[in-house]
Amino acid sequence: MESRGSYKLLIVDNEPLILEELEEFLSDHSLPCVTCSSPQEAIQRFHEDSEINIVLSDLYMPGMTGIEMIAHLRASADKRIFETILLSGQSDKQDIILALQNGVSDYLSKPLDLDATLASIRRLCEVIEQRREAVGLDTIFKRLQSISSSLEEVYQDISQVRKPGQPPEHAPRPANIDEASPLAKLSPRQFEVARLIAKGLSNYQISHELSLSENTVKLYVSQILRITRLQNRTQLALALAPREYP
């Protein structure tokens, strides 16, 4: 995964002097560059180097235009975050429209104003950072949703825990549990998880056995150990071992 503030540029142009000028200028501003003289070479380098996240490309090159190359990168990059700048000595309005339609982020005219080029790159660095943060927030949100779902399952189960003297509301536990035992305080689902722990199943295996998420199983295990005042799964297994529960 790319770290915050990490940027690497791919410069594509069939004019060696432009490649050399841009690489030297951008390197002086702490922006590492990879240079390619053809779209075909650039496509290969882009896929080989996952750190590349800004592409500067000339518009007209032999074999493939910069627009076609960028469209290819967009189509094959899956969820990779990167931005693009198209460079051209011509200012055809139709080219600009076509470039934007194919995912080009910015359009600069040749001969290049190096300061304007740097400013455009800096803007795209900010865009990349915003996109990274959005992806990070989306990941956190999905994790929170999963945890929330797991907690809801557990809270529903907590509400079903039988208090002393109350009849069981769901499937009864084995009859040979001593009412004074901490095991008697477990809800039917908690006891079911405890029984599978005693059989040596992992959290992952228990989650499949009971059709629960692994996060939910972890919460159950934590609850069971707290309620029974046992230190670990081994002690729980030993506490259940003398009893032959189905």
Coordinates of N, CA and C in Angstrom, one line a residue:
M1 N 0.8 -1.2 0.0 CA 0.0 0.0 0.0 C 0.9 1.2 0.0
E2 N 0.5 2.3 -0.8 CA 1.3 3.5 -0.9 C 1.2 4.3 0.4
S3 N 2.3 4.9 0.8 CA 2.3 5.7 2.0 C 1.9 7.1 1.7
R4 N 1.4 7.8 2.7 CA 1.0 9.2 2.5 C 2.2 10.0 2.0
G5 N 2.0 10.9 1.0 CA 3.0 11.7 0.5 C 4.0 11.0 -0.4
S6 N 3.7 9.8 -0.9 CA 4.6 9.1 -1.8 C 4.2 9.3 -3.2
Y7 N 5.1 9.8 -4.0 CA 4.7 10.1 -5.4 C 5.9 9.7 -6.3
K8 N 5.5 9.2 -7.5 CA 6.5 8.8 -8.5 C 5.9 9.1 -9.9
L9 N 6.7 9.7 -10.8 CA 6.1 10.1 -12.0 C 6.7 9.2 -13.2
L10 N 5.8 9.0 -14.1 CA 6.2 8.4 -15.4 C 6.0 9.4 -16.5
I11 N 7.2 9.7 -17.2 CA 7.1 10.7 -18.2 C 7.3 10.0 -19.6
V12 N 6.4 10.3 -20.5 CA 6.4 9.6 -21.8 C 6.5 10.6 -22.9
D13 N 7.5 10.5 -23.7 CA 7.7 11.5 -24.8 C 8.7 10.9 -25.8
N14 N 8.5 11.0 -27.1 CA 9.5 10.5 -28.0 C 10.6 11.5 -28.3
E15 N 10.6 12.6 -27.6 CA 11.7 13.6 -27.8 C 12.6 13.6 -26.6
P16 N 13.8 13.1 -26.7 CA 14.8 12.9 -25.6 C 15.1 14.1 -24.8
L17 N 15.1 15.3 -25.5 CA 15.4 16.5 -24.8 C 14.4 16.9 -23.8
I18 N 13.1 16.6 -24.1 CA 12.0 16.9 -23.2 C 12.0 16.0 -22.0
L19 N 12.3 14.7 -22.3 CA 12.5 13.8 -21.2 C 13.6 14.2 -20.2
E20 N 14.7 14.6 -20.8 CA 15.8 14.9 -20.0 C 15.5 16.2 -19.2
E21 N 14.9 17.2 -19.8 CA 14.6 18.4 -19.1 C 13.6 18.2 -18.0
L22 N 12.6 17.5 -18.2 CA 11.5 17.3 -17.2 C 12.1 16.4 -16.1
E23 N 12.8 15.4 -16.4 CA 13.4 14.5 -15.3 C 14.3 15.3 -14.4
E24 N 15.2 16.2 -15.0 CA 16.1 16.9 -14.2 C 15.4 18.0 -13.3
F25 N 14.4 18.6 -13.9 CA 13.7 19.7 -13.2 C 12.8 19.1 -12.0
L26 N 12.1 18.0 -12.3 CA 11.3 17.4 -11.3 C 12.1 16.7 -10.2
S27 N 13.2 16.1 -10.6 CA 14.1 15.5 -9.6 C 14.6 16.5 -8.6
D28 N 14.9 17.7 -9.1 CA 15.4 18.8 -8.3 C 14.3 19.2 -7.3
H29 N 13.0 18.9 -7.5 CA 11.9 19.2 -6.6 C 11.5 18.0 -5.9
S30 N 12.4 17.0 -5.7 CA 12.1 15.8 -4.9 C 11.0 15.0 -5.5
L31 N 10.8 14.9 -6.8 CA 9.8 14.1 -7.4 C 10.5 13.1 -8.3
P32 N 10.7 11.9 -7.8 CA 11.4 10.8 -8.6 C 10.6 10.5 -9.9
C33 N 11.4 10.3 -11.0 CA 10.8 10.1 -12.3 C 11.3 8.8 -13.0
V34 N 10.4 8.2 -13.8 CA 10.8 7.2 -14.7 C 10.5 7.7 -16.1
T35 N 11.4 7.6 -17.1 CA 11.2 8.1 -18.4 C 11.1 7.0 -19.4
C36 N 10.2 7.2 -20.4 CA 10.0 6.3 -21.5 C 9.8 7.0 -22.8
S37 N 10.3 6.4 -23.9 CA 10.3 7.1 -25.2 C 9.1 6.6 -26.1
S38 N 8.4 5.7 -25.6 CA 7.2 5.1 -26.4 C 6.1 4.7 -25.5
P39 N 4.9 4.8 -25.9 CA 3.7 4.3 -25.1 C 3.8 2.9 -24.7
Q40 N 4.3 2.0 -25.6 CA 4.4 0.6 -25.4 C 5.3 0.3 -24.2
E41 N 6.5 1.0 -24.2 CA 7.4 0.9 -23.1 C 6.8 1.4 -21.8
A42 N 6.1 2.5 -21.9 CA 5.5 3.2 -20.7 C 4.4 2.3 -20.1
I43 N 3.6 1.6 -20.9 CA 2.6 0.7 -20.4 C 3.3 -0.4 -19.6
Q44 N 4.4 -1.0 -20.1 CA 5.1 -2.0 -19.4 C 5.7 -1.5 -18.1
R45 N 6.3 -0.4 -18.1 CA 6.9 0.2 -16.9 C 5.9 0.5 -15.8
F46 N 4.7 1.0 -16.3 CA 3.6 1.4 -15.4 C 3.2 0.1 -14.6
H47 N 3.0 -1.0 -15.3 CA 2.5 -2.2 -14.6 C 3.6 -2.9 -13.8
E48 N 4.9 -2.6 -14.1 CA 6.0 -3.2 -13.4 C 6.3 -2.4 -12.1
D49 N 6.0 -1.2 -12.1 CA 6.3 -0.3 -11.0 C 5.0 0.3 -10.3
S50 N 4.6 -0.4 -9.2 CA 3.3 0.0 -8.6 C 3.4 1.4 -7.9
E51 N 4.7 1.9 -7.7 CA 4.8 3.2 -7.1 C 4.5 4.4 -8.0
I52 N 4.4 4.2 -9.3 CA 4.1 5.2 -10.2 C 2.6 5.7 -10.0
N53 N 2.4 7.0 -9.8 CA 1.0 7.4 -9.6 C 0.7 8.7 -10.3
I54 N 1.7 9.2 -11.1 CA 1.4 10.4 -11.9 C 2.0 10.1 -13.3
V55 N 1.3 10.2 -14.3 CA 1.8 10.0 -15.7 C 1.7 11.3 -16.5
L56 N 2.8 11.7 -17.0 CA 2.9 12.8 -18.0 C 3.2 12.3 -19.3
S57 N 2.3 12.5 -20.3 CA 2.5 11.9 -21.6 C 2.3 12.9 -22.7
D58 N 3.2 12.8 -23.8 CA 3.0 13.6 -25.0 C 1.7 13.1 -25.7
L59 N 1.1 13.9 -26.5 CA -0.2 13.5 -27.1 C 0.1 12.7 -28.4
Y60 N 1.0 13.2 -29.3 CA 1.2 12.5 -30.5 C 2.6 11.8 -30.5
M61 N 2.5 10.4 -30.6 CA 3.7 9.6 -30.6 C 3.5 8.5 -31.6
P62 N 4.6 7.9 -32.1 CA 4.4 6.8 -33.1 C 3.7 5.6 -32.5
G63 N 2.8 5.0 -33.2 CA 2.2 3.8 -32.8 C 0.9 3.9 -31.9
M64 N 0.9 4.9 -31.1 CA -0.2 5.1 -30.1 C -0.2 6.5 -29.6
T65 N -1.3 7.2 -29.5 CA -1.4 8.5 -29.0 C -1.4 8.5 -27.5
G66 N -1.1 9.6 -26.9 CA -1.1 9.7 -25.4 C -2.4 9.4 -24.8
I67 N -3.5 9.8 -25.5 CA -4.9 9.6 -25.1 C -5.2 8.1 -25.1
E68 N -4.8 7.4 -26.1 CA -5.0 5.9 -26.2 C -4.2 5.2 -25.1
M69 N -3.0 5.7 -24.9 CA -2.2 5.0 -23.8 C -2.8 5.2 -22.5
I70 N -3.3 6.4 -22.2 CA -3.9 6.7 -20.9 C -5.2 5.9 -20.7
A71 N -6.0 5.8 -21.8 CA -7.2 5.0 -21.7 C -6.9 3.6 -21.4
H72 N -5.8 3.1 -22.0 CA -5.4 1.7 -21.8 C -5.0 1.5 -20.3
L73 N -4.2 2.5 -19.8 CA -3.8 2.4 -18.4 C -5.0 2.4 -17.4
R74 N -6.0 3.3 -17.7 CA -7.2 3.4 -16.9 C -7.9 2.0 -16.9
A75 N -8.0 1.4 -18.1 CA -8.8 0.2 -18.2 C -8.1 -1.0 -17.5
S76 N -6.8 -0.9 -17.4 CA -6.1 -2.1 -16.9 C -5.5 -1.9 -15.5
A77 N -5.8 -0.7 -14.9 CA -5.2 -0.4 -13.6 C -6.0 -0.9 -12.4
D78 N -7.2 -1.5 -12.7 CA -8.1 -1.9 -11.6 C -8.4 -0.8 -10.6
K79 N -8.1 -0.9 -9.3 CA -8.4 0.1 -8.4 C -7.2 1.0 -8.0
R80 N -6.1 0.9 -8.9 CA -4.9 1.7 -8.6 C -5.2 3.2 -8.7
I81 N -4.6 4.0 -7.8 CA -4.8 5.4 -7.7 C -3.7 6.1 -8.5
F82 N -4.0 6.8 -9.6 CA -3.0 7.6 -10.3 C -3.7 8.7 -11.1
E83 N -3.0 9.7 -11.4 CA -3.5 10.9 -12.2 C -2.6 11.1 -13.4
T84 N -3.1 11.8 -14.4 CA -2.4 11.9 -15.7 C -2.4 13.4 -16.2
I85 N -1.4 13.7 -16.9 CA -1.3 15.0 -17.5 C -0.9 14.8 -19.0
L86 N -1.6 15.4 -19.9 CA -1.3 15.3 -21.3 C -0.5 16.5 -21.8
L87 N 0.5 16.3 -22.6 CA 1.3 17.4 -23.1 C 1.2 17.5 -24.6
S88 N 1.0 18.7 -25.1 CA 0.8 18.8 -26.6 C 1.3 20.1 -27.1
G89 N 1.9 20.1 -28.3 CA 2.2 21.4 -28.9 C 1.1 22.0 -29.7
Q90 N -0.1 21.3 -29.7 CA -1.3 21.8 -30.4 C -2.4 22.0 -29.4
S91 N -3.2 22.9 -29.7 CA -4.3 23.3 -28.8 C -5.7 23.0 -29.4
D92 N -5.8 21.8 -30.0 CA -7.1 21.5 -30.6 C -8.1 21.2 -29.6
K93 N -9.2 21.9 -29.6 CA -10.3 21.8 -28.6 C -10.8 20.3 -28.6
Q94 N -10.9 19.7 -29.7 CA -11.4 18.3 -29.8 C -10.5 17.4 -29.1
D95 N -9.2 17.6 -29.2 CA -8.2 16.8 -28.5 C -8.4 16.9 -27.0
I96 N -8.6 18.1 -26.5 CA -8.8 18.3 -25.1 C -10.0 17.6 -24.6
I97 N -11.1 17.8 -25.3 CA -12.4 17.1 -24.9 C -12.2 15.6 -24.9
L98 N -11.5 15.0 -25.9 CA -11.3 13.6 -26.0 C -10.4 13.1 -24.9
A99 N -9.4 14.0 -24.5 CA -8.5 13.6 -23.4 C -9.2 13.5 -22.1
L100 N -10.1 14.5 -21.9 CA -10.8 14.5 -20.6 C -11.8 13.4 -20.5
Q101 N -12.4 13.0 -21.7 CA -13.3 11.9 -21.7 C -12.6 10.6 -21.4
N102 N -11.3 10.5 -21.7 CA -10.6 9.3 -21.5 C -9.8 9.3 -20.2
G103 N -10.1 10.1 -19.3 CA -9.5 10.1 -17.9 C -8.3 10.9 -17.7
V104 N -8.0 11.8 -18.7 CA -6.8 12.7 -18.5 C -7.2 13.7 -17.4
S105 N -6.3 13.9 -16.5 CA -6.5 14.9 -15.4 C -6.3 16.3 -15.7
D106 N -5.2 16.6 -16.5 CA -4.9 17.9 -16.9 C -4.2 17.9 -18.3
Y107 N -4.2 19.1 -18.9 CA -3.7 19.3 -20.2 C -2.8 20.5 -20.3
L108 N -1.5 20.3 -20.7 CA -0.5 21.4 -20.7 C 0.0 21.5 -22.1
S109 N 0.2 22.8 -22.5 CA 0.7 23.1 -23.9 C 2.2 23.2 -23.9
K110 N 2.7 22.7 -25.0 CA 4.2 22.9 -25.3 C 4.4 24.2 -26.1
P111 N 5.5 24.8 -25.9 CA 6.6 24.5 -25.0 C 6.2 24.7 -23.6
L112 N 6.7 23.8 -22.7 CA 6.2 23.7 -21.4 C 6.7 24.9 -20.5
D113 N 5.9 25.4 -19.7 CA 6.2 26.3 -18.6 C 6.5 25.4 -17.4
L114 N 7.8 25.3 -17.0 CA 8.1 24.3 -16.0 C 7.5 24.6 -14.7
D115 N 7.3 25.9 -14.3 CA 6.7 26.2 -13.1 C 5.2 25.9 -13.1
A116 N 4.5 26.1 -14.3 CA 3.1 25.7 -14.4 C 3.0 24.2 -14.4
T117 N 4.0 23.5 -14.9 CA 4.0 22.0 -14.9 C 4.1 21.5 -13.5
L118 N 5.0 22.1 -12.7 CA 5.1 21.7 -11.3 C 3.9 22.0 -10.5
A119 N 3.3 23.2 -10.8 CA 2.0 23.5 -10.1 C 0.9 22.5 -10.4
S120 N 0.8 22.1 -11.6 CA -0.2 21.1 -12.0 C 0.1 19.7 -11.3
I121 N 1.4 19.4 -11.2 CA 1.7 18.1 -10.5 C 1.4 18.2 -9.0
R122 N 1.7 19.3 -8.4 CA 1.4 19.5 -7.0 C -0.1 19.4 -6.8
R123 N -0.9 20.0 -7.7 CA -2.4 19.8 -7.5 C -2.8 18.4 -7.6
L124 N -2.2 17.7 -8.5 CA -2.6 16.2 -8.6 C -2.1 15.4 -7.4
C125 N -1.0 15.8 -6.8 CA -0.6 15.2 -5.6 C -1.6 15.3 -4.5
E126 N -2.2 16.5 -4.4 CA -3.3 16.7 -3.5 C -4.5 15.9 -3.8
V127 N -4.8 15.7 -5.1 CA -6.0 14.9 -5.5 C -5.7 13.4 -5.1
I128 N -4.5 13.0 -5.4 CA -4.1 11.6 -5.0 C -4.3 11.4 -3.5
E129 N -3.8 12.4 -2.7 CA -3.9 12.3 -1.3 C -5.4 12.2 -0.8
Q130 N -6.2 13.0 -1.4 CA -7.7 13.0 -1.1 C -8.3 11.6 -1.5
R131 N -7.9 11.1 -2.6 CA -8.4 9.8 -3.0 C -7.9 8.7 -2.1
R132 N -6.7 8.7 -1.7 CA -6.2 7.7 -0.7 C -6.9 7.8 0.6
E133 N -7.2 9.0 1.1 CA -7.9 9.2 2.3 C -9.4 8.7 2.2
A134 N -10.0 8.9 1.0 CA -11.3 8.4 0.8 C -11.4 6.9 0.8
V135 N -10.3 6.3 0.2 CA -10.3 4.8 0.2 C -10.1 4.3 1.6
G136 N -9.2 5.0 2.4 CA -9.0 4.6 3.8 C -10.2 4.7 4.6
L137 N -11.0 5.8 4.4 CA -12.2 6.0 5.2 C -13.2 5.0 4.8
D138 N -13.3 4.6 3.5 CA -14.2 3.6 3.1 C -13.9 2.2 3.7
T139 N -12.6 1.9 3.8 CA -12.2 0.7 4.4 C -12.6 0.7 5.9
I140 N -12.3 1.8 6.6 CA -12.7 1.9 8.0 C -14.2 1.8 8.2
F141 N -14.9 2.4 7.3 CA -16.4 2.4 7.4 C -16.9 0.9 7.3
K142 N -16.3 0.2 6.3 CA -16.7 -1.2 6.1 C -16.4 -2.1 7.4
R143 N -15.2 -1.8 7.9 CA -14.8 -2.5 9.1 C -15.8 -2.2 10.3
L144 N -16.1 -0.9 10.4 CA -17.0 -0.5 11.5 C -18.4 -1.2 11.3
Q145 N -18.8 -1.3 10.0 CA -20.1 -1.9 9.8 C -20.1 -3.4 10.2
S146 N -18.9 -4.0 9.9 CA -18.8 -5.4 10.3 C -18.8 -5.6 11.8
I147 N -18.1 -4.7 12.5 CA -18.0 -4.8 13.9 C -19.4 -4.5 14.5
S148 N -20.1 -3.5 13.9 CA -21.4 -3.1 14.4 C -22.4 -4.3 14.3
S149 N -22.3 -5.0 13.1 CA -23.1 -6.2 12.9 C -22.8 -7.3 13.9
S150 N -21.5 -7.4 14.2 CA -21.1 -8.5 15.2 C -21.6 -8.1 16.6
L151 N -21.4 -6.8 16.9 CA -21.9 -6.4 18.3 C -23.4 -6.6 18.4
E152 N -24.1 -6.3 17.3 CA -25.6 -6.4 17.4 C -26.0 -7.9 17.7
E153 N -25.3 -8.8 17.0 CA -25.5 -10.2 17.2 C -25.3 -10.6 18.7
V154 N -24.1 -10.1 19.2 CA -23.8 -10.4 20.6 C -24.7 -9.8 21.6
Y155 N -25.1 -8.5 21.3 CA -26.0 -7.9 22.3 C -27.4 -8.6 22.3
Q156 N -27.8 -9.1 21.1 CA -29.1 -9.8 21.1 C -28.9 -11.1 21.9
D157 N -27.7 -11.7 21.9 CA -27.5 -12.9 22.6 C -27.4 -12.6 24.1
I158 N -26.8 -11.4 24.5 CA -26.7 -11.1 25.9 C -28.1 -10.9 26.5
S159 N -29.1 -10.4 25.7 CA -30.4 -10.2 26.2 C -31.1 -11.5 26.5
Q160 N -30.5 -12.6 26.0 CA -31.1 -13.9 26.1 C -30.5 -14.7 27.3
V161 N -29.4 -14.1 27.9 CA -28.8 -14.8 29.0 C -29.7 -15.0 30.1
R162 N -29.8 -16.3 30.6 CA -30.7 -16.6 31.7 C -30.2 -16.2 33.0
K163 N -31.0 -15.4 33.7 CA -30.6 -15.0 35.1 C -31.0 -16.1 36.1
P164 N -30.4 -16.2 37.2 CA -30.7 -17.2 38.2 C -32.2 -17.3 38.5
G165 N -32.7 -18.5 38.4 CA -34.1 -18.7 38.7 C -35.0 -18.6 37.5
Q166 N -34.5 -18.1 36.4 CA -35.4 -17.9 35.2 C -35.3 -19.2 34.4
P167 N -36.4 -19.5 33.7 CA -36.4 -20.7 32.9 C -35.7 -20.4 31.6
P168 N -35.1 -21.3 30.9 CA -34.4 -21.1 29.7 C -35.4 -20.7 28.6
E169 N -35.0 -19.7 27.8 CA -35.9 -19.2 26.7 C -35.6 -19.9 25.4
H170 N -34.5 -20.5 25.3 CA -34.1 -21.2 24.0 C -33.7 -22.6 24.3
A171 N -32.9 -23.2 23.4 CA -32.5 -24.6 23.6 C -31.9 -24.8 24.9
P172 N -32.3 -25.8 25.7 CA -31.7 -26.0 27.0 C -30.3 -26.5 27.0
R173 N -29.5 -26.1 28.0 CA -28.2 -26.6 28.1 C -28.2 -28.1 28.7
P174 N -27.1 -28.8 28.6 CA -27.1 -30.1 29.2 C -27.6 -30.1 30.7
A175 N -28.3 -31.1 31.0 CA -28.9 -31.2 32.4 C -27.9 -31.3 33.5
N176 N -26.7 -31.8 33.2 CA -25.7 -32.0 34.3 C -24.9 -30.8 34.6
I177 N -25.3 -29.6 34.2 CA -24.5 -28.4 34.5 C -25.0 -28.0 35.9
D178 N -24.1 -27.8 36.8 CA -24.4 -27.3 38.2 C -24.8 -25.9 38.1
E179 N -26.0 -25.5 38.6 CA -26.5 -24.2 38.6 C -25.5 -23.2 39.2
A180 N -24.6 -23.6 40.1 CA -23.7 -22.8 40.8 C -22.4 -22.5 39.9
S181 N -22.3 -23.3 38.9 CA -21.1 -23.2 38.0 C -21.2 -21.9 37.1
P182 N -20.1 -21.3 36.9 CA -20.1 -20.1 36.0 C -20.7 -20.5 34.6
L183 N -20.5 -21.8 34.2 CA -21.0 -22.2 32.9 C -22.5 -22.0 32.8
A184 N -23.2 -22.1 33.9 CA -24.7 -21.9 33.9 C -25.1 -20.5 33.5
K185 N -24.2 -19.6 33.6 CA -24.5 -18.2 33.3 C -24.4 -17.9 31.8
L186 N -23.9 -18.9 31.0 CA -23.8 -18.7 29.6 C -25.1 -18.8 28.9
S187 N -25.3 -18.0 27.9 CA -26.5 -18.1 27.1 C -26.3 -19.4 26.2
P188 N -27.4 -19.9 25.6 CA -27.3 -21.0 24.7 C -26.3 -20.9 23.6
R189 N -26.2 -19.7 23.0 CA -25.2 -19.5 21.9 C -23.8 -19.5 22.5
Q190 N -23.6 -18.8 23.6 CA -22.3 -18.8 24.3 C -21.9 -20.2 24.6
F191 N -22.8 -21.0 25.2 CA -22.4 -22.3 25.5 C -22.1 -23.1 24.3
E192 N -22.7 -22.9 23.2 CA -22.5 -23.6 21.9 C -21.0 -23.3 21.5
V193 N -20.7 -22.0 21.6 CA -19.3 -21.6 21.2 C -18.3 -22.2 22.1
A194 N -18.6 -22.2 23.4 CA -17.7 -22.8 24.4 C -17.5 -24.3 24.1
R195 N -18.6 -25.0 23.8 CA -18.5 -26.4 23.5 C -17.6 -26.7 22.3
L196 N -17.6 -25.8 21.3 CA -16.8 -26.0 20.1 C -15.3 -25.6 20.4
I197 N -15.1 -24.7 21.3 CA -13.8 -24.4 21.8 C -13.2 -25.6 22.5
A198 N -14.0 -26.2 23.3 CA -13.5 -27.4 24.0 C -13.2 -28.6 23.1
K199 N -13.8 -28.6 21.9 CA -13.5 -29.6 20.9 C -12.2 -29.2 20.1
G200 N -11.6 -28.1 20.4 CA -10.4 -27.7 19.8 C -10.5 -26.9 18.5
L201 N -11.7 -26.4 18.2 CA -11.9 -25.7 16.9 C -11.4 -24.2 17.1
S202 N -10.9 -23.7 16.0 CA -10.4 -22.4 15.9 C -11.6 -21.4 15.8
N203 N -11.3 -20.1 16.0 CA -12.4 -19.1 15.7 C -12.9 -19.2 14.3
Y204 N -12.0 -19.4 13.4 CA -12.4 -19.5 12.0 C -13.3 -20.7 11.7
Q205 N -13.0 -21.8 12.3 CA -13.8 -23.0 12.2 C -15.1 -22.9 12.9
I206 N -15.1 -22.2 14.0 CA -16.4 -22.0 14.7 C -17.3 -21.1 13.9
S207 N -16.7 -20.0 13.3 CA -17.5 -19.1 12.5 C -18.2 -19.8 11.4
H208 N -17.6 -20.8 10.8 CA -18.2 -21.6 9.7 C -19.2 -22.5 10.3
E209 N -18.9 -23.1 11.4 CA -19.8 -24.1 12.0 C -21.1 -23.5 12.4
L210 N -21.1 -22.2 12.9 CA -22.3 -21.5 13.4 C -22.8 -20.4 12.5
S211 N -22.2 -20.3 11.4 CA -22.6 -19.3 10.4 C -22.5 -17.9 11.0
L212 N -21.4 -17.6 11.7 CA -21.2 -16.3 12.3 C -19.9 -15.7 11.6
S213 N -19.7 -14.4 11.8 CA -18.5 -13.8 11.3 C -17.4 -14.1 12.4
E214 N -16.2 -14.1 11.9 CA -15.1 -14.4 12.8 C -15.0 -13.4 13.9
N215 N -15.3 -12.1 13.6 CA -15.3 -11.0 14.6 C -16.3 -11.4 15.7
T216 N -17.5 -11.9 15.3 CA -18.5 -12.2 16.3 C -18.0 -13.3 17.2
V217 N -17.4 -14.3 16.6 CA -16.9 -15.4 17.4 C -15.8 -14.9 18.5
K218 N -15.0 -14.0 18.0 CA -14.0 -13.4 18.9 C -14.6 -12.7 20.1
L219 N -15.7 -12.0 19.8 CA -16.4 -11.3 20.9 C -17.1 -12.3 21.9
Y220 N -17.6 -13.4 21.3 CA -18.2 -14.5 22.1 C -17.1 -15.1 23.0
V221 N -16.0 -15.4 22.5 CA -14.9 -16.0 23.3 C -14.5 -15.1 24.4
S222 N -14.4 -13.8 24.1 CA -14.0 -12.8 25.2 C -15.1 -12.8 26.3
Q223 N -16.4 -12.8 25.9 CA -17.5 -12.8 26.8 C -17.5 -14.1 27.7
I224 N -17.3 -15.2 27.0 CA -17.3 -16.5 27.7 C -16.2 -16.5 28.8
L225 N -15.0 -16.1 28.4 CA -13.9 -16.1 29.4 C -14.2 -15.1 30.6
R226 N -14.8 -14.0 30.2 CA -15.1 -13.0 31.3 C -16.2 -13.6 32.2
I227 N -17.2 -14.2 31.7 CA -18.3 -14.7 32.5 C -17.9 -15.8 33.4
T228 N -17.1 -16.7 32.8 CA -16.6 -17.9 33.5 C -15.4 -17.7 34.4
R229 N -14.8 -16.5 34.2 CA -13.6 -16.1 35.0 C -12.4 -17.1 34.7
L230 N -12.4 -17.6 33.5 CA -11.3 -18.4 33.1 C -10.3 -17.6 32.3
Q231 N -9.0 -18.0 32.3 CA -8.0 -17.2 31.7 C -7.8 -17.4 30.2
N232 N -8.1 -18.6 29.7 CA -7.8 -18.9 28.3 C -8.7 -20.0 27.8
R233 N -8.5 -20.4 26.6 CA -9.3 -21.4 25.9 C -9.0 -22.8 26.5
T234 N -7.7 -23.0 26.9 CA -7.3 -24.3 27.5 C -8.0 -24.5 28.8
Q235 N -8.1 -23.5 29.6 CA -8.8 -23.7 30.9 C -10.3 -23.9 30.6
L236 N -10.9 -23.3 29.6 CA -12.3 -23.5 29.3 C -12.5 -24.9 28.8
A237 N -11.6 -25.4 28.0 CA -11.7 -26.8 27.5 C -11.6 -27.8 28.7
L238 N -10.7 -27.5 29.6 CA -10.6 -28.4 30.8 C -11.8 -28.4 31.6
A239 N -12.5 -27.2 31.7 CA -13.7 -27.0 32.5 C -14.8 -27.8 31.9
L240 N -14.8 -28.0 30.6 CA -15.9 -28.7 30.0 C -15.5 -30.2 29.7
A241 N -14.3 -30.5 29.8 CA -13.8 -31.9 29.5 C -14.5 -33.0 30.3
P242 N -14.7 -32.8 31.6 CA -15.3 -33.9 32.4 C -16.7 -34.2 32.0
R243 N -17.3 -33.3 31.3 CA -18.7 -33.5 31.0 C -18.8 -34.0 29.5
E244 N -19.6 -34.9 29.3 CA -19.8 -35.4 27.9 C -21.0 -34.7 27.3
Y245 N -20.8 -33.5 26.8 CA -21.9 -32.8 26.2 C -22.0 -33.2 24.7
P246 N -23.2 -33.2 24.2 CA -23.3 -33.6 22.8 C -22.8 -32.5 21.9

